[in-house]
PDB file of C-alpha atoms in Angstrom:
ATOM      1  CA  UNK A   9     -23.579  -4.453  15.069  1.00  0.00           C
ATOM      2  CA  UNK A  10     -23.688  -6.364  18.201  1.00  0.00           C
ATOM      3  CA  UNK A  11     -21.567  -3.770  20.240  1.00  0.00           C
ATOM      4  CA  UNK A  12     -19.523  -6.719  21.511  1.00  0.00           C
ATOM      5  CA  UNK A  13     -15.961  -8.184  20.590  1.00  0.00           C
ATOM      6  CA  UNK A  14     -14.857 -11.522  21.889  1.00  0.00           C
ATOM      7  CA  UNK A  15     -11.309 -12.919  22.276  1.00  0.00           C
ATOM      8  CA  UNK A  16     -10.057 -16.074  23.254  1.00  0.00           C
ATOM      9  CA  UNK A  17      -7.445 -16.576  25.464  1.00  0.00           C
ATOM     10  CA  UNK A  18      -5.413 -19.586  26.446  1.00  0.00           C
ATOM     11  CA  UNK A  19      -2.721 -18.074  28.525  1.00  0.00           C
ATOM     12  CA  UNK A  20      -0.160 -18.058  25.870  1.00  0.00           C
ATOM     13  CA  UNK A  21       1.785 -15.161  24.792  1.00  0.00           C
ATOM     14  CA  UNK A  22       0.033 -15.083  21.336  1.00  0.00           C
ATOM     15  CA  UNK A  23      -3.422 -14.755  23.346  1.00  0.00           C
ATOM     16  CA  UNK A  24      -2.431 -12.045  25.611  1.00  0.00           C
ATOM     17  CA  UNK A  25      -1.287 -10.008  22.234  1.00  0.00           C
ATOM     18  CA  UNK A  26      -4.835 -10.744  21.145  1.00  0.00           C
ATOM     19  CA  UNK A  27      -6.396  -9.639  24.351  1.00  0.00           C
ATOM     20  CA  UNK A  28      -4.583  -6.323  23.496  1.00  0.00           C
ATOM     21  CA  UNK A  29      -5.497  -5.943  19.988  1.00  0.00           C
ATOM     22  CA  UNK A  30      -9.052  -7.273  20.905  1.00  0.00           C
ATOM     23  CA  UNK A  31      -9.149  -4.335  23.291  1.00  0.00           C
ATOM     24  CA  UNK A  32      -8.017  -1.962  20.795  1.00  0.00           C
ATOM     25  CA  UNK A  33     -10.694  -3.204  18.333  1.00  0.00           C
ATOM     26  CA  UNK A  34     -13.518  -2.728  20.986  1.00  0.00           C
ATOM     27  CA  UNK A  35     -12.331   0.643  21.670  1.00  0.00           C
ATOM     28  CA  UNK A  36     -12.665   1.731  17.789  1.00  0.00           C
ATOM     29  CA  UNK A  37     -16.144  -0.009  17.496  1.00  0.00           C
ATOM     30  CA  UNK A  38     -17.384   1.602  21.015  1.00  0.00           C
ATOM     31  CA  UNK A  39     -18.191  -1.968  21.941  1.00  0.00           C
ATOM     32  CA  UNK A  40     -17.656  -3.881  24.817  1.00  0.00           C
ATOM     33  CA  UNK A  41     -14.902  -6.967  25.227  1.00  0.00           C
ATOM     34  CA  UNK A  42     -15.368 -10.495  26.501  1.00  0.00           C
ATOM     35  CA  UNK A  43     -12.807 -12.302  27.137  1.00  0.00           C
ATOM     36  CA  UNK A  44     -13.216 -16.084  26.914  1.00  0.00           C
ATOM     37  CA  UNK A  45     -11.381 -19.248  27.784  1.00  0.00           C
ATOM     38  CA  UNK A  46     -12.397 -22.689  26.778  1.00  0.00           C
ATOM     39  CA  UNK A  47     -12.032 -24.902  29.839  1.00  0.00           C
ATOM     40  CA  UNK A  48     -11.871 -28.588  28.187  1.00  0.00           C
ATOM     41  CA  UNK A  49     -10.705 -30.148  31.733  1.00  0.00           C
ATOM     42  CA  UNK A  50     -13.766 -30.981  33.082  1.00  0.00           C
ATOM     43  CA  UNK A  51     -15.073 -33.109  29.869  1.00  0.00           C
ATOM     44  CA  UNK A  52     -12.042 -35.020  30.617  1.00  0.00           C
ATOM     45  CA  UNK A  53     -12.852 -35.972  34.497  1.00  0.00           C
ATOM     46  CA  UNK A  54      -9.643 -34.334  35.688  1.00  0.00           C
ATOM     47  CA  UNK A  55      -9.613 -33.254  39.119  1.00  0.00           C
ATOM     48  CA  UNK A  56     -10.282 -29.373  38.965  1.00  0.00           C
ATOM     49  CA  UNK A  57      -9.499 -28.635  42.499  1.00  0.00           C
ATOM     50  CA  UNK A  58      -6.593 -27.900  44.643  1.00  0.00           C
ATOM     51  CA  UNK A  59      -4.580 -30.612  45.811  1.00  0.00           C
ATOM     52  CA  UNK A  60      -4.852 -31.522  49.700  1.00  0.00           C
ATOM     53  CA  UNK A  61      -0.659 -31.722  49.414  1.00  0.00           C
ATOM     54  CA  UNK A  62      -0.431 -28.020  47.382  1.00  0.00           C
ATOM     55  CA  UNK A  63      -1.480 -24.536  47.876  1.00  0.00           C
ATOM     56  CA  UNK A  64      -5.067 -24.023  48.291  1.00  0.00           C
ATOM     57  CA  UNK A  65      -5.080 -21.449  45.272  1.00  0.00           C
ATOM     58  CA  UNK A  66      -3.546 -24.333  43.334  1.00  0.00           C
ATOM     59  CA  UNK A  67      -5.598 -26.641  40.563  1.00  0.00           C
ATOM     60  CA  UNK A  68      -6.573 -26.319  37.469  1.00  0.00           C
ATOM     61  CA  UNK A  69      -9.939 -24.233  38.040  1.00  0.00           C
ATOM     62  CA  UNK A  70      -7.945 -21.384  39.741  1.00  0.00           C
ATOM     63  CA  UNK A  71      -4.943 -21.572  37.362  1.00  0.00           C
ATOM     64  CA  UNK A  72      -7.677 -20.831  34.638  1.00  0.00           C
ATOM     65  CA  UNK A  73      -9.340 -18.231  36.293  1.00  0.00           C
ATOM     66  CA  UNK A  74      -5.786 -16.539  36.772  1.00  0.00           C
ATOM     67  CA  UNK A  75      -4.947 -16.561  32.985  1.00  0.00           C
ATOM     68  CA  UNK A  76      -8.357 -15.311  32.219  1.00  0.00           C
ATOM     69  CA  UNK A  77      -7.962 -12.383  34.736  1.00  0.00           C
ATOM     70  CA  UNK A  78      -4.399 -11.677  33.409  1.00  0.00           C
ATOM     71  CA  UNK A  79      -5.885 -11.369  29.916  1.00  0.00           C
ATOM     72  CA  UNK A  80      -8.543  -9.095  31.031  1.00  0.00           C
ATOM     73  CA  UNK A  81      -5.869  -6.713  32.747  1.00  0.00           C
ATOM     74  CA  UNK A  82      -3.818  -6.674  29.972  1.00  0.00           C
ATOM     75  CA  UNK A  83      -7.147  -5.342  27.936  1.00  0.00           C
ATOM     76  CA  UNK A  84      -7.970  -2.910  30.198  1.00  0.00           C
ATOM     77  CA  UNK A  85      -4.210  -1.386  30.279  1.00  0.00           C
ATOM     78  CA  UNK A  86      -4.888  -0.691  26.606  1.00  0.00           C
ATOM     79  CA  UNK A  87      -8.297   0.664  26.625  1.00  0.00           C
ATOM     80  CA  UNK A  88      -9.600   1.707  30.121  1.00  0.00           C
ATOM     81  CA  UNK A  89     -12.883   3.050  28.882  1.00  0.00           C
ATOM     82  CA  UNK A  90     -13.938  -0.114  27.545  1.00  0.00           C
ATOM     83  CA  UNK A  91     -16.305  -2.683  29.430  1.00  0.00           C
ATOM     84  CA  UNK A  92     -14.408  -5.627  30.061  1.00  0.00           C
ATOM     85  CA  UNK A  93     -16.037  -9.131  31.272  1.00  0.00           C
ATOM     86  CA  UNK A  94     -14.274 -12.418  31.467  1.00  0.00           C
ATOM     87  CA  UNK A  95     -15.831 -15.830  31.207  1.00  0.00           C
ATOM     88  CA  UNK A  96     -14.440 -19.517  31.442  1.00  0.00           C
ATOM     89  CA  UNK A  97     -16.573 -21.767  29.133  1.00  0.00           C
ATOM     90  CA  UNK A  98     -16.839 -25.669  29.424  1.00  0.00           C
ATOM     91  CA  UNK A  99     -15.975 -26.920  26.137  1.00  0.00           C
ATOM     92  CA  UNK A 100     -13.263 -27.682  23.264  1.00  0.00           C
ATOM     93  CA  UNK A 101     -12.051 -24.244  21.841  1.00  0.00           C
ATOM     94  CA  UNK A 102     -13.359 -24.079  18.551  1.00  0.00           C
ATOM     95  CA  UNK A 103     -16.895 -25.041  19.781  1.00  0.00           C
ATOM     96  CA  UNK A 104     -17.026 -22.368  22.754  1.00  0.00           C
ATOM     97  CA  UNK A 105     -15.815 -19.535  20.059  1.00  0.00           C
ATOM     98  CA  UNK A 106     -18.070 -20.751  17.212  1.00  0.00           C
ATOM     99  CA  UNK A 107     -20.767 -20.352  19.603  1.00  0.00           C
ATOM    100  CA  UNK A 108     -19.250 -16.734  20.890  1.00  0.00           C
ATOM    101  CA  UNK A 109     -19.292 -15.657  17.602  1.00  0.00           C
ATOM    102  CA  UNK A 110     -22.979 -15.945  17.158  1.00  0.00           C
ATOM    103  CA  UNK A 111     -23.596 -12.816  19.615  1.00  0.00           C
ATOM    104  CA  UNK A 112     -20.358 -10.919  18.496  1.00  0.00           C
ATOM    105  CA  UNK A 113     -19.426  -8.633  15.445  1.00  0.00           C
ATOM    106  CA  UNK A 114     -15.877  -9.712  15.660  1.00  0.00           C
ATOM    107  CA  UNK A 115     -13.833 -12.377  17.359  1.00  0.00           C
ATOM    108  CA  UNK A 116     -10.107 -12.051  18.105  1.00  0.00           C
ATOM    109  CA  UNK A 117      -7.918 -14.865  18.501  1.00  0.00           C
ATOM    110  CA  UNK A 118      -3.986 -15.566  18.416  1.00  0.00           C
ATOM    111  CA  UNK A 119      -1.988 -17.200  15.718  1.00  0.00           C
ATOM    112  CA  UNK A 120      -0.686 -19.760  18.024  1.00  0.00           C
ATOM    113  CA  UNK A 121      -1.957 -21.188  21.490  1.00  0.00           C
ATOM    114  CA  UNK A 122      -0.290 -23.121  24.267  1.00  0.00           C
ATOM    115  CA  UNK A 123      -1.128 -26.341  22.256  1.00  0.00           C
ATOM    116  CA  UNK A 124       0.995 -25.212  19.366  1.00  0.00           C
ATOM    117  CA  UNK A 125       3.787 -27.384  18.203  1.00  0.00           C
ATOM    118  CA  UNK A 126       7.063 -25.895  17.323  1.00  0.00           C
ATOM    119  CA  UNK A 127       7.232 -25.310  13.659  1.00  0.00           C
ATOM    120  CA  UNK A 128       3.656 -24.959  13.104  1.00  0.00           C
ATOM    121  CA  UNK A 129       2.835 -21.453  11.804  1.00  0.00           C
ATOM    122  CA  UNK A 130      -0.513 -21.112  12.752  1.00  0.00           C
ATOM    123  CA  UNK A 131      -2.978 -22.845  15.344  1.00  0.00           C
ATOM    124  CA  UNK A 132      -5.607 -25.185  14.454  1.00  0.00           C
ATOM    125  CA  UNK A 133      -8.213 -23.191  16.410  1.00  0.00           C
ATOM    126  CA  UNK A 134      -7.442 -20.181  14.129  1.00  0.00           C
ATOM    127  CA  UNK A 135      -7.921 -21.836  11.227  1.00  0.00           C
ATOM    128  CA  UNK A 136     -10.966 -23.756  11.992  1.00  0.00           C
ATOM    129  CA  UNK A 137     -12.612 -20.806  13.801  1.00  0.00           C
ATOM    130  CA  UNK A 138     -11.811 -18.661  10.474  1.00  0.00           C
ATOM    131  CA  UNK A 139     -13.666 -21.137   8.758  1.00  0.00           C
ATOM    132  CA  UNK A 140     -16.629 -21.665  10.935  1.00  0.00           C
ATOM    133  CA  UNK A 141     -17.239 -18.696  12.802  1.00  0.00           C
ATOM    134  CA  UNK A 142     -20.639 -16.756  12.502  1.00  0.00           C
ATOM    135  CA  UNK A 143     -18.935 -13.079  12.266  1.00  0.00           C
ATOM    136  CA  UNK A 144     -15.712 -11.821  11.090  1.00  0.00           C
ATOM    137  CA  UNK A 145     -12.497 -13.632  12.781  1.00  0.00           C
ATOM    138  CA  UNK A 146      -9.208 -11.807  13.303  1.00  0.00           C
ATOM    139  CA  UNK A 147      -6.322 -13.394  13.458  1.00  0.00           C
ATOM    140  CA  UNK A 148      -3.266 -11.639  15.509  1.00  0.00           C
ATOM    141  CA  UNK A 149      -0.068 -12.611  13.574  1.00  0.00           C
ATOM    142  CA  UNK A 150       2.957 -10.268  13.458  1.00  0.00           C
ATOM    143  CA  UNK A 151       3.242  -6.593  14.668  1.00  0.00           C
ATOM    144  CA  UNK A 152       0.906  -4.399  12.250  1.00  0.00           C
ATOM    145  CA  UNK A 153       2.589  -1.283  10.595  1.00  0.00           C
ATOM    146  CA  UNK A 154       0.859   1.419  12.427  1.00  0.00           C
ATOM    147  CA  UNK A 155       0.549   3.942   9.690  1.00  0.00           C
ATOM    148  CA  UNK A 156      -0.074   1.322   6.866  1.00  0.00           C
ATOM    149  CA  UNK A 157      -2.829   0.982   4.943  1.00  0.00           C
ATOM    150  CA  UNK A 158      -5.772  -1.740   4.991  1.00  0.00           C
ATOM    151  CA  UNK A 159      -5.233  -4.029   2.522  1.00  0.00           C
ATOM    152  CA  UNK A 160      -8.274  -6.190   0.677  1.00  0.00           C
ATOM    153  CA  UNK A 161      -8.062  -9.133  -1.581  1.00  0.00           C
ATOM    154  CA  UNK A 162     -10.645  -9.083  -4.048  1.00  0.00           C
ATOM    155  CA  UNK A 163     -11.424 -11.504  -6.314  1.00  0.00           C
ATOM    156  CA  UNK A 164     -14.910 -10.708  -7.716  1.00  0.00           C
ATOM    157  CA  UNK A 165     -16.392 -13.407  -6.577  1.00  0.00           C
ATOM    158  CA  UNK A 166     -20.260 -13.114  -4.860  1.00  0.00           C
ATOM    159  CA  UNK A 167     -18.692 -14.521  -1.752  1.00  0.00           C
ATOM    160  CA  UNK A 168     -16.345 -11.556  -1.135  1.00  0.00           C
ATOM    161  CA  UNK A 169     -18.701  -9.022  -1.138  1.00  0.00           C
ATOM    162  CA  UNK A 170     -19.079  -8.964   3.018  1.00  0.00           C
ATOM    163  CA  UNK A 171     -15.103  -8.880   2.933  1.00  0.00           C
ATOM    164  CA  UNK A 172     -15.423  -5.788   0.720  1.00  0.00           C
ATOM    165  CA  UNK A 173     -17.913  -3.861   3.218  1.00  0.00           C
ATOM    166  CA  UNK A 174     -16.045  -5.042   6.342  1.00  0.00           C
ATOM    167  CA  UNK A 175     -12.449  -3.816   4.696  1.00  0.00           C
ATOM    168  CA  UNK A 176     -14.193  -0.308   4.027  1.00  0.00           C
ATOM    169  CA  UNK A 177     -15.810  -0.024   7.360  1.00  0.00           C
ATOM    170  CA  UNK A 178     -12.068  -0.916   9.176  1.00  0.00           C
ATOM    171  CA  UNK A 179     -10.515   1.609   6.959  1.00  0.00           C
ATOM    172  CA  UNK A 180     -12.924   4.362   8.139  1.00  0.00           C
ATOM    173  CA  UNK A 181     -12.422   3.271  11.883  1.00  0.00           C
ATOM    174  CA  UNK A 182      -8.758   3.400  11.669  1.00  0.00           C
ATOM    175  CA  UNK A 183      -8.616   6.326   9.631  1.00  0.00           C
ATOM    176  CA  UNK A 184      -6.476   4.652   7.010  1.00  0.00           C
ATOM    177  CA  UNK A 185      -6.288   4.298   3.022  1.00  0.00           C
ATOM    178  CA  UNK A 186      -7.491   1.086   1.706  1.00  0.00           C
ATOM    179  CA  UNK A 187      -5.840  -0.873  -0.831  1.00  0.00           C
ATOM    180  CA  UNK A 188      -8.187  -2.855  -2.868  1.00  0.00           C
ATOM    181  CA  UNK A 189      -5.780  -5.494  -4.655  1.00  0.00           C
ATOM    182  CA  UNK A 190      -6.864  -8.327  -7.259  1.00  0.00           C
ATOM    183  CA  UNK A 191      -4.577 -10.389  -8.792  1.00  0.00           C
ATOM    184  CA  UNK A 192      -5.090 -12.922 -11.682  1.00  0.00           C
ATOM    185  CA  UNK A 193      -3.363 -15.199 -14.057  1.00  0.00           C
ATOM    186  CA  UNK A 194      -4.631 -16.421 -17.546  1.00  0.00           C
ATOM    187  CA  UNK A 195      -5.283 -19.595 -15.554  1.00  0.00           C
ATOM    188  CA  UNK A 196      -7.842 -17.932 -13.130  1.00  0.00           C
ATOM    189  CA  UNK A 197      -9.321 -15.077 -15.226  1.00  0.00           C
ATOM    190  CA  UNK A 198     -12.478 -15.962 -17.594  1.00  0.00           C
ATOM    191  CA  UNK A 199     -11.711 -15.470 -21.244  1.00  0.00           C
ATOM    192  CA  UNK A 200     -13.420 -12.230 -22.598  1.00  0.00           C
ATOM    193  CA  UNK A 201     -15.895 -12.727 -25.276  1.00  0.00           C
ATOM    194  CA  UNK A 202     -14.095 -11.979 -28.943  1.00  0.00           C
ATOM    195  CA  UNK A 203     -14.935  -8.678 -30.479  1.00  0.00           C
ATOM    196  CA  UNK A 204     -14.904 -10.034 -33.778  1.00  0.00           C
ATOM    197  CA  UNK A 205     -15.174 -13.713 -34.796  1.00  0.00           C
ATOM    198  CA  UNK A 206     -13.212 -12.618 -38.065  1.00  0.00           C
ATOM    199  CA  UNK A 207     -10.045 -12.002 -36.253  1.00  0.00           C
ATOM    200  CA  UNK A 208      -7.121 -14.556 -35.985  1.00  0.00           C
ATOM    201  CA  UNK A 209      -6.835 -13.999 -32.369  1.00  0.00           C
ATOM    202  CA  UNK A 210      -9.962 -14.248 -29.859  1.00  0.00           C
ATOM    203  CA  UNK A 211      -9.105 -10.638 -28.307  1.00  0.00           C
ATOM    204  CA  UNK A 212      -6.630  -8.138 -28.907  1.00  0.00           C
ATOM    205  CA  UNK A 213      -3.884  -7.726 -26.708  1.00  0.00           C
ATOM    206  CA  UNK A 214      -4.458  -6.283 -23.243  1.00  0.00           C
ATOM    207  CA  UNK A 215      -8.110  -7.283 -23.325  1.00  0.00           C
ATOM    208  CA  UNK A 216      -7.779 -10.006 -20.437  1.00  0.00           C
ATOM    209  CA  UNK A 217      -6.037  -7.229 -18.319  1.00  0.00           C
ATOM    210  CA  UNK A 218      -8.808  -4.606 -19.010  1.00  0.00           C
ATOM    211  CA  UNK A 219     -11.246  -7.051 -18.223  1.00  0.00           C
ATOM    212  CA  UNK A 220      -9.494  -7.768 -14.660  1.00  0.00           C
ATOM    213  CA  UNK A 221      -9.423  -4.324 -14.078  1.00  0.00           C
ATOM    214  CA  UNK A 222     -12.893  -3.793 -14.874  1.00  0.00           C
ATOM    215  CA  UNK A 223     -13.917  -6.448 -12.425  1.00  0.00           C
ATOM    216  CA  UNK A 224     -12.057  -4.701  -9.607  1.00  0.00           C
ATOM    217  CA  UNK A 225     -13.742  -1.561 -10.171  1.00  0.00           C
ATOM    218  CA  UNK A 226     -16.833  -3.168 -10.601  1.00  0.00           C
ATOM    219  CA  UNK A 227     -16.641  -5.072  -7.187  1.00  0.00           C
ATOM    220  CA  UNK A 228     -15.960  -2.085  -5.625  1.00  0.00           C
ATOM    221  CA  UNK A 229     -18.999  -0.147  -7.085  1.00  0.00           C
ATOM    222  CA  UNK A 230     -21.429   1.517  -4.183  1.00  0.00           C
ATOM    223  CA  UNK A 231     -18.631   1.463  -1.609  1.00  0.00           C
ATOM    224  CA  UNK A 232     -16.626   4.423  -2.429  1.00  0.00           C
ATOM    225  CA  UNK A 233     -20.261   6.320  -2.147  1.00  0.00           C
ATOM    226  CA  UNK A 234     -20.905   4.675   1.207  1.00  0.00           C
ATOM    227  CA  UNK A 235     -17.557   5.342   2.738  1.00  0.00           C
ATOM    228  CA  UNK A 236     -16.666   8.730   1.105  1.00  0.00           C
ATOM    229  CA  UNK A 237     -13.738   9.544   3.673  1.00  0.00           C
ATOM    230  CA  UNK A 238     -12.299   6.432   2.801  1.00  0.00           C
ATOM    231  CA  UNK A 239      -9.193   6.789   0.280  1.00  0.00           C
ATOM    232  CA  UNK A 240      -8.981   3.872  -2.243  1.00  0.00           C
ATOM    233  CA  UNK A 241      -6.175   2.773  -4.316  1.00  0.00           C
ATOM    234  CA  UNK A 242      -6.493   0.208  -7.184  1.00  0.00           C
ATOM    235  CA  UNK A 243      -4.146  -2.398  -7.716  1.00  0.00           C
ATOM    236  CA  UNK A 244      -4.392  -5.256 -10.468  1.00  0.00           C
ATOM    237  CA  UNK A 245      -1.305  -7.414 -10.372  1.00  0.00           C
ATOM    238  CA  UNK A 246      -0.737 -10.184 -13.244  1.00  0.00           C
ATOM    239  CA  UNK A 247       0.194 -13.007 -10.727  1.00  0.00           C
ATOM    240  CA  UNK A 248      -0.512 -15.291  -8.197  1.00  0.00           C
ATOM    241  CA  UNK A 249      -3.032 -13.780  -5.355  1.00  0.00           C
ATOM    242  CA  UNK A 250      -1.068 -15.836  -2.785  1.00  0.00           C
ATOM    243  CA  UNK A 251       2.414 -14.005  -3.331  1.00  0.00           C
ATOM    244  CA  UNK A 252       0.704 -10.808  -4.081  1.00  0.00           C
ATOM    245  CA  UNK A 253      -1.330 -10.736  -1.148  1.00  0.00           C
ATOM    246  CA  UNK A 254       1.759 -11.715   1.219  1.00  0.00           C
ATOM    247  CA  UNK A 255       3.847  -9.062   0.003  1.00  0.00           C
ATOM    248  CA  UNK A 256       1.371  -6.579   0.298  1.00  0.00           C
ATOM    249  CA  UNK A 257       0.840  -7.508   4.026  1.00  0.00           C
ATOM    250  CA  UNK A 258       4.606  -6.169   4.602  1.00  0.00           C
ATOM    251  CA  UNK A 259       3.288  -2.847   4.914  1.00  0.00           C
ATOM    252  CA  UNK A 260      -0.312  -3.309   6.032  1.00  0.00           C
ATOM    253  CA  UNK A 261      -1.986  -2.502   9.287  1.00  0.00           C
ATOM    254  CA  UNK A 262      -4.649  -5.151   8.358  1.00  0.00           C
ATOM    255  CA  UNK A 263      -5.146  -7.910   5.666  1.00  0.00           C
ATOM    256  CA  UNK A 264      -8.986  -8.732   4.697  1.00  0.00           C
ATOM    257  CA  UNK A 265      -9.813 -11.771   2.768  1.00  0.00           C
ATOM    258  CA  UNK A 266     -12.955 -13.643   2.253  1.00  0.00           C
ATOM    259  CA  UNK A 267     -13.297 -17.109   3.454  1.00  0.00           C
ATOM    260  CA  UNK A 268     -13.653 -18.169  -0.230  1.00  0.00           C
ATOM    261  CA  UNK A 269     -13.702 -16.928  -3.527  1.00  0.00           C
ATOM    262  CA  UNK A 270     -13.560 -17.529  -7.098  1.00  0.00           C
ATOM    263  CA  UNK A 271     -12.207 -21.068  -8.291  1.00  0.00           C
ATOM    264  CA  UNK A 272     -13.260 -22.779  -4.806  1.00  0.00           C
ATOM    265  CA  UNK A 273     -14.348 -26.132  -4.527  1.00  0.00           C
ATOM    266  CA  UNK A 274     -18.051 -26.768  -3.225  1.00  0.00           C
ATOM    267  CA  UNK A 275     -17.444 -27.757   0.191  1.00  0.00           C
ATOM    268  CA  UNK A 276     -14.193 -26.123   0.780  1.00  0.00           C
ATOM    269  CA  UNK A 277     -15.085 -24.107   3.560  1.00  0.00           C
ATOM    270  CA  UNK A 278     -11.829 -21.978   3.657  1.00  0.00           C
ATOM    271  CA  UNK A 279     -10.070 -21.360   0.572  1.00  0.00           C
ATOM    272  CA  UNK A 280      -6.515 -21.769  -0.276  1.00  0.00           C
ATOM    273  CA  UNK A 281      -5.670 -18.188  -0.322  1.00  0.00           C
ATOM    274  CA  UNK A 282      -7.158 -17.220   2.864  1.00  0.00           C
ATOM    275  CA  UNK A 283      -5.427 -20.274   4.575  1.00  0.00           C
ATOM    276  CA  UNK A 284      -1.912 -19.173   2.907  1.00  0.00           C
ATOM    277  CA  UNK A 285      -2.734 -15.415   4.607  1.00  0.00           C
ATOM    278  CA  UNK A 286      -3.206 -16.765   8.033  1.00  0.00           C
ATOM    279  CA  UNK A 287      -0.156 -18.868   7.562  1.00  0.00           C
ATOM    280  CA  UNK A 288       2.249 -16.201   5.997  1.00  0.00           C
ATOM    281  CA  UNK A 289       0.874 -12.814   6.125  1.00  0.00           C
ATOM    282  CA  UNK A 290       2.988 -10.186   8.132  1.00  0.00           C
ATOM    283  CA  UNK A 291       0.174  -8.482   9.649  1.00  0.00           C
ATOM    284  CA  UNK A 292      -2.932  -9.298  11.347  1.00  0.00           C
ATOM    285  CA  UNK A 293      -5.517 -11.076   9.254  1.00  0.00           C
ATOM    286  CA  UNK A 294      -9.316 -10.755   8.991  1.00  0.00           C
ATOM    287  CA  UNK A 295     -11.278 -13.569   7.164  1.00  0.00           C
ATOM    288  CA  UNK A 296     -15.024 -12.603   6.554  1.00  0.00           C
ATOM    289  CA  UNK A 297     -17.271 -15.533   5.351  1.00  0.00           C
ATOM    290  CA  UNK A 298     -19.869 -14.611   2.761  1.00  0.00           C
ATOM    291  CA  UNK A 299     -22.701 -15.889   4.511  1.00  0.00           C
ATOM    292  CA  UNK A 300     -25.251 -17.333   2.055  1.00  0.00           C
ATOM    293  CA  UNK A 301     -22.764 -17.237  -0.465  1.00  0.00           C
ATOM    294  CA  UNK A 302     -20.668 -19.603   1.312  1.00  0.00           C
ATOM    295  CA  UNK A 303     -23.552 -22.037   1.730  1.00  0.00           C
ATOM    296  CA  UNK A 304     -24.668 -20.535   5.233  1.00  0.00           C
ATOM    297  CA  UNK A 305     -28.046 -21.304   6.496  1.00  0.00           C
TER     298      UNK A 305
END
């Protein structure tokens, strides 16, 4: 744990909401909070100071400082005991926030920003940061259900192990139940070895479902002992992962997914299920990359 939560802000309503959520996350972790704005205009050689014909406090630089100060004030109003700092960093948002994520234990962003287009469900910065951030990324979408559980998507892949640990820790921090959800179909579940080659069918009815239930149980092995105060409920669903997780998010306070999982294509940094959650989940979504399992160095 670095003891630092970072929130990216751009003056949008979404980023102000993210600042409030980030303050709560910092308070839970007894961590500091850094409010960061990526200031792109200097690289475009745009005048930053006040116009001779305008007010002395005008100009892009002053406007940027004000929006960061407003976001920091919103954060302090939510968690007055949290140490809040603010920074305006020259650069493109994804590059700036990816660099910030190297020293943070969590980066928080809004789902949409000032550059969002009508009809675009989630901003490009949120998607790209979830794929490239060096720590877990929390994307603030709709309002969480305060008393709901933390929902964890489990697929049994090596890449999802960090997401499992993160979800247990989040449930403990929140005093929440944890729902570990595994969705499978005949297309994505590995066929178990036949019990008897002489039988007319490769496996007895129900063998595939039983194997998927074991997969979920084995994926959580060790975490119950590490987090004894977290109440865990297993849910194995025969159906699509996207649909099952979106439905579960309706009553959740947080949804946790890995960046990539079983069935992911080599070179695809953010899996299709993770992207679907960023676009359609009904609660905040935490995306946790799997380190070496995802091809990091």
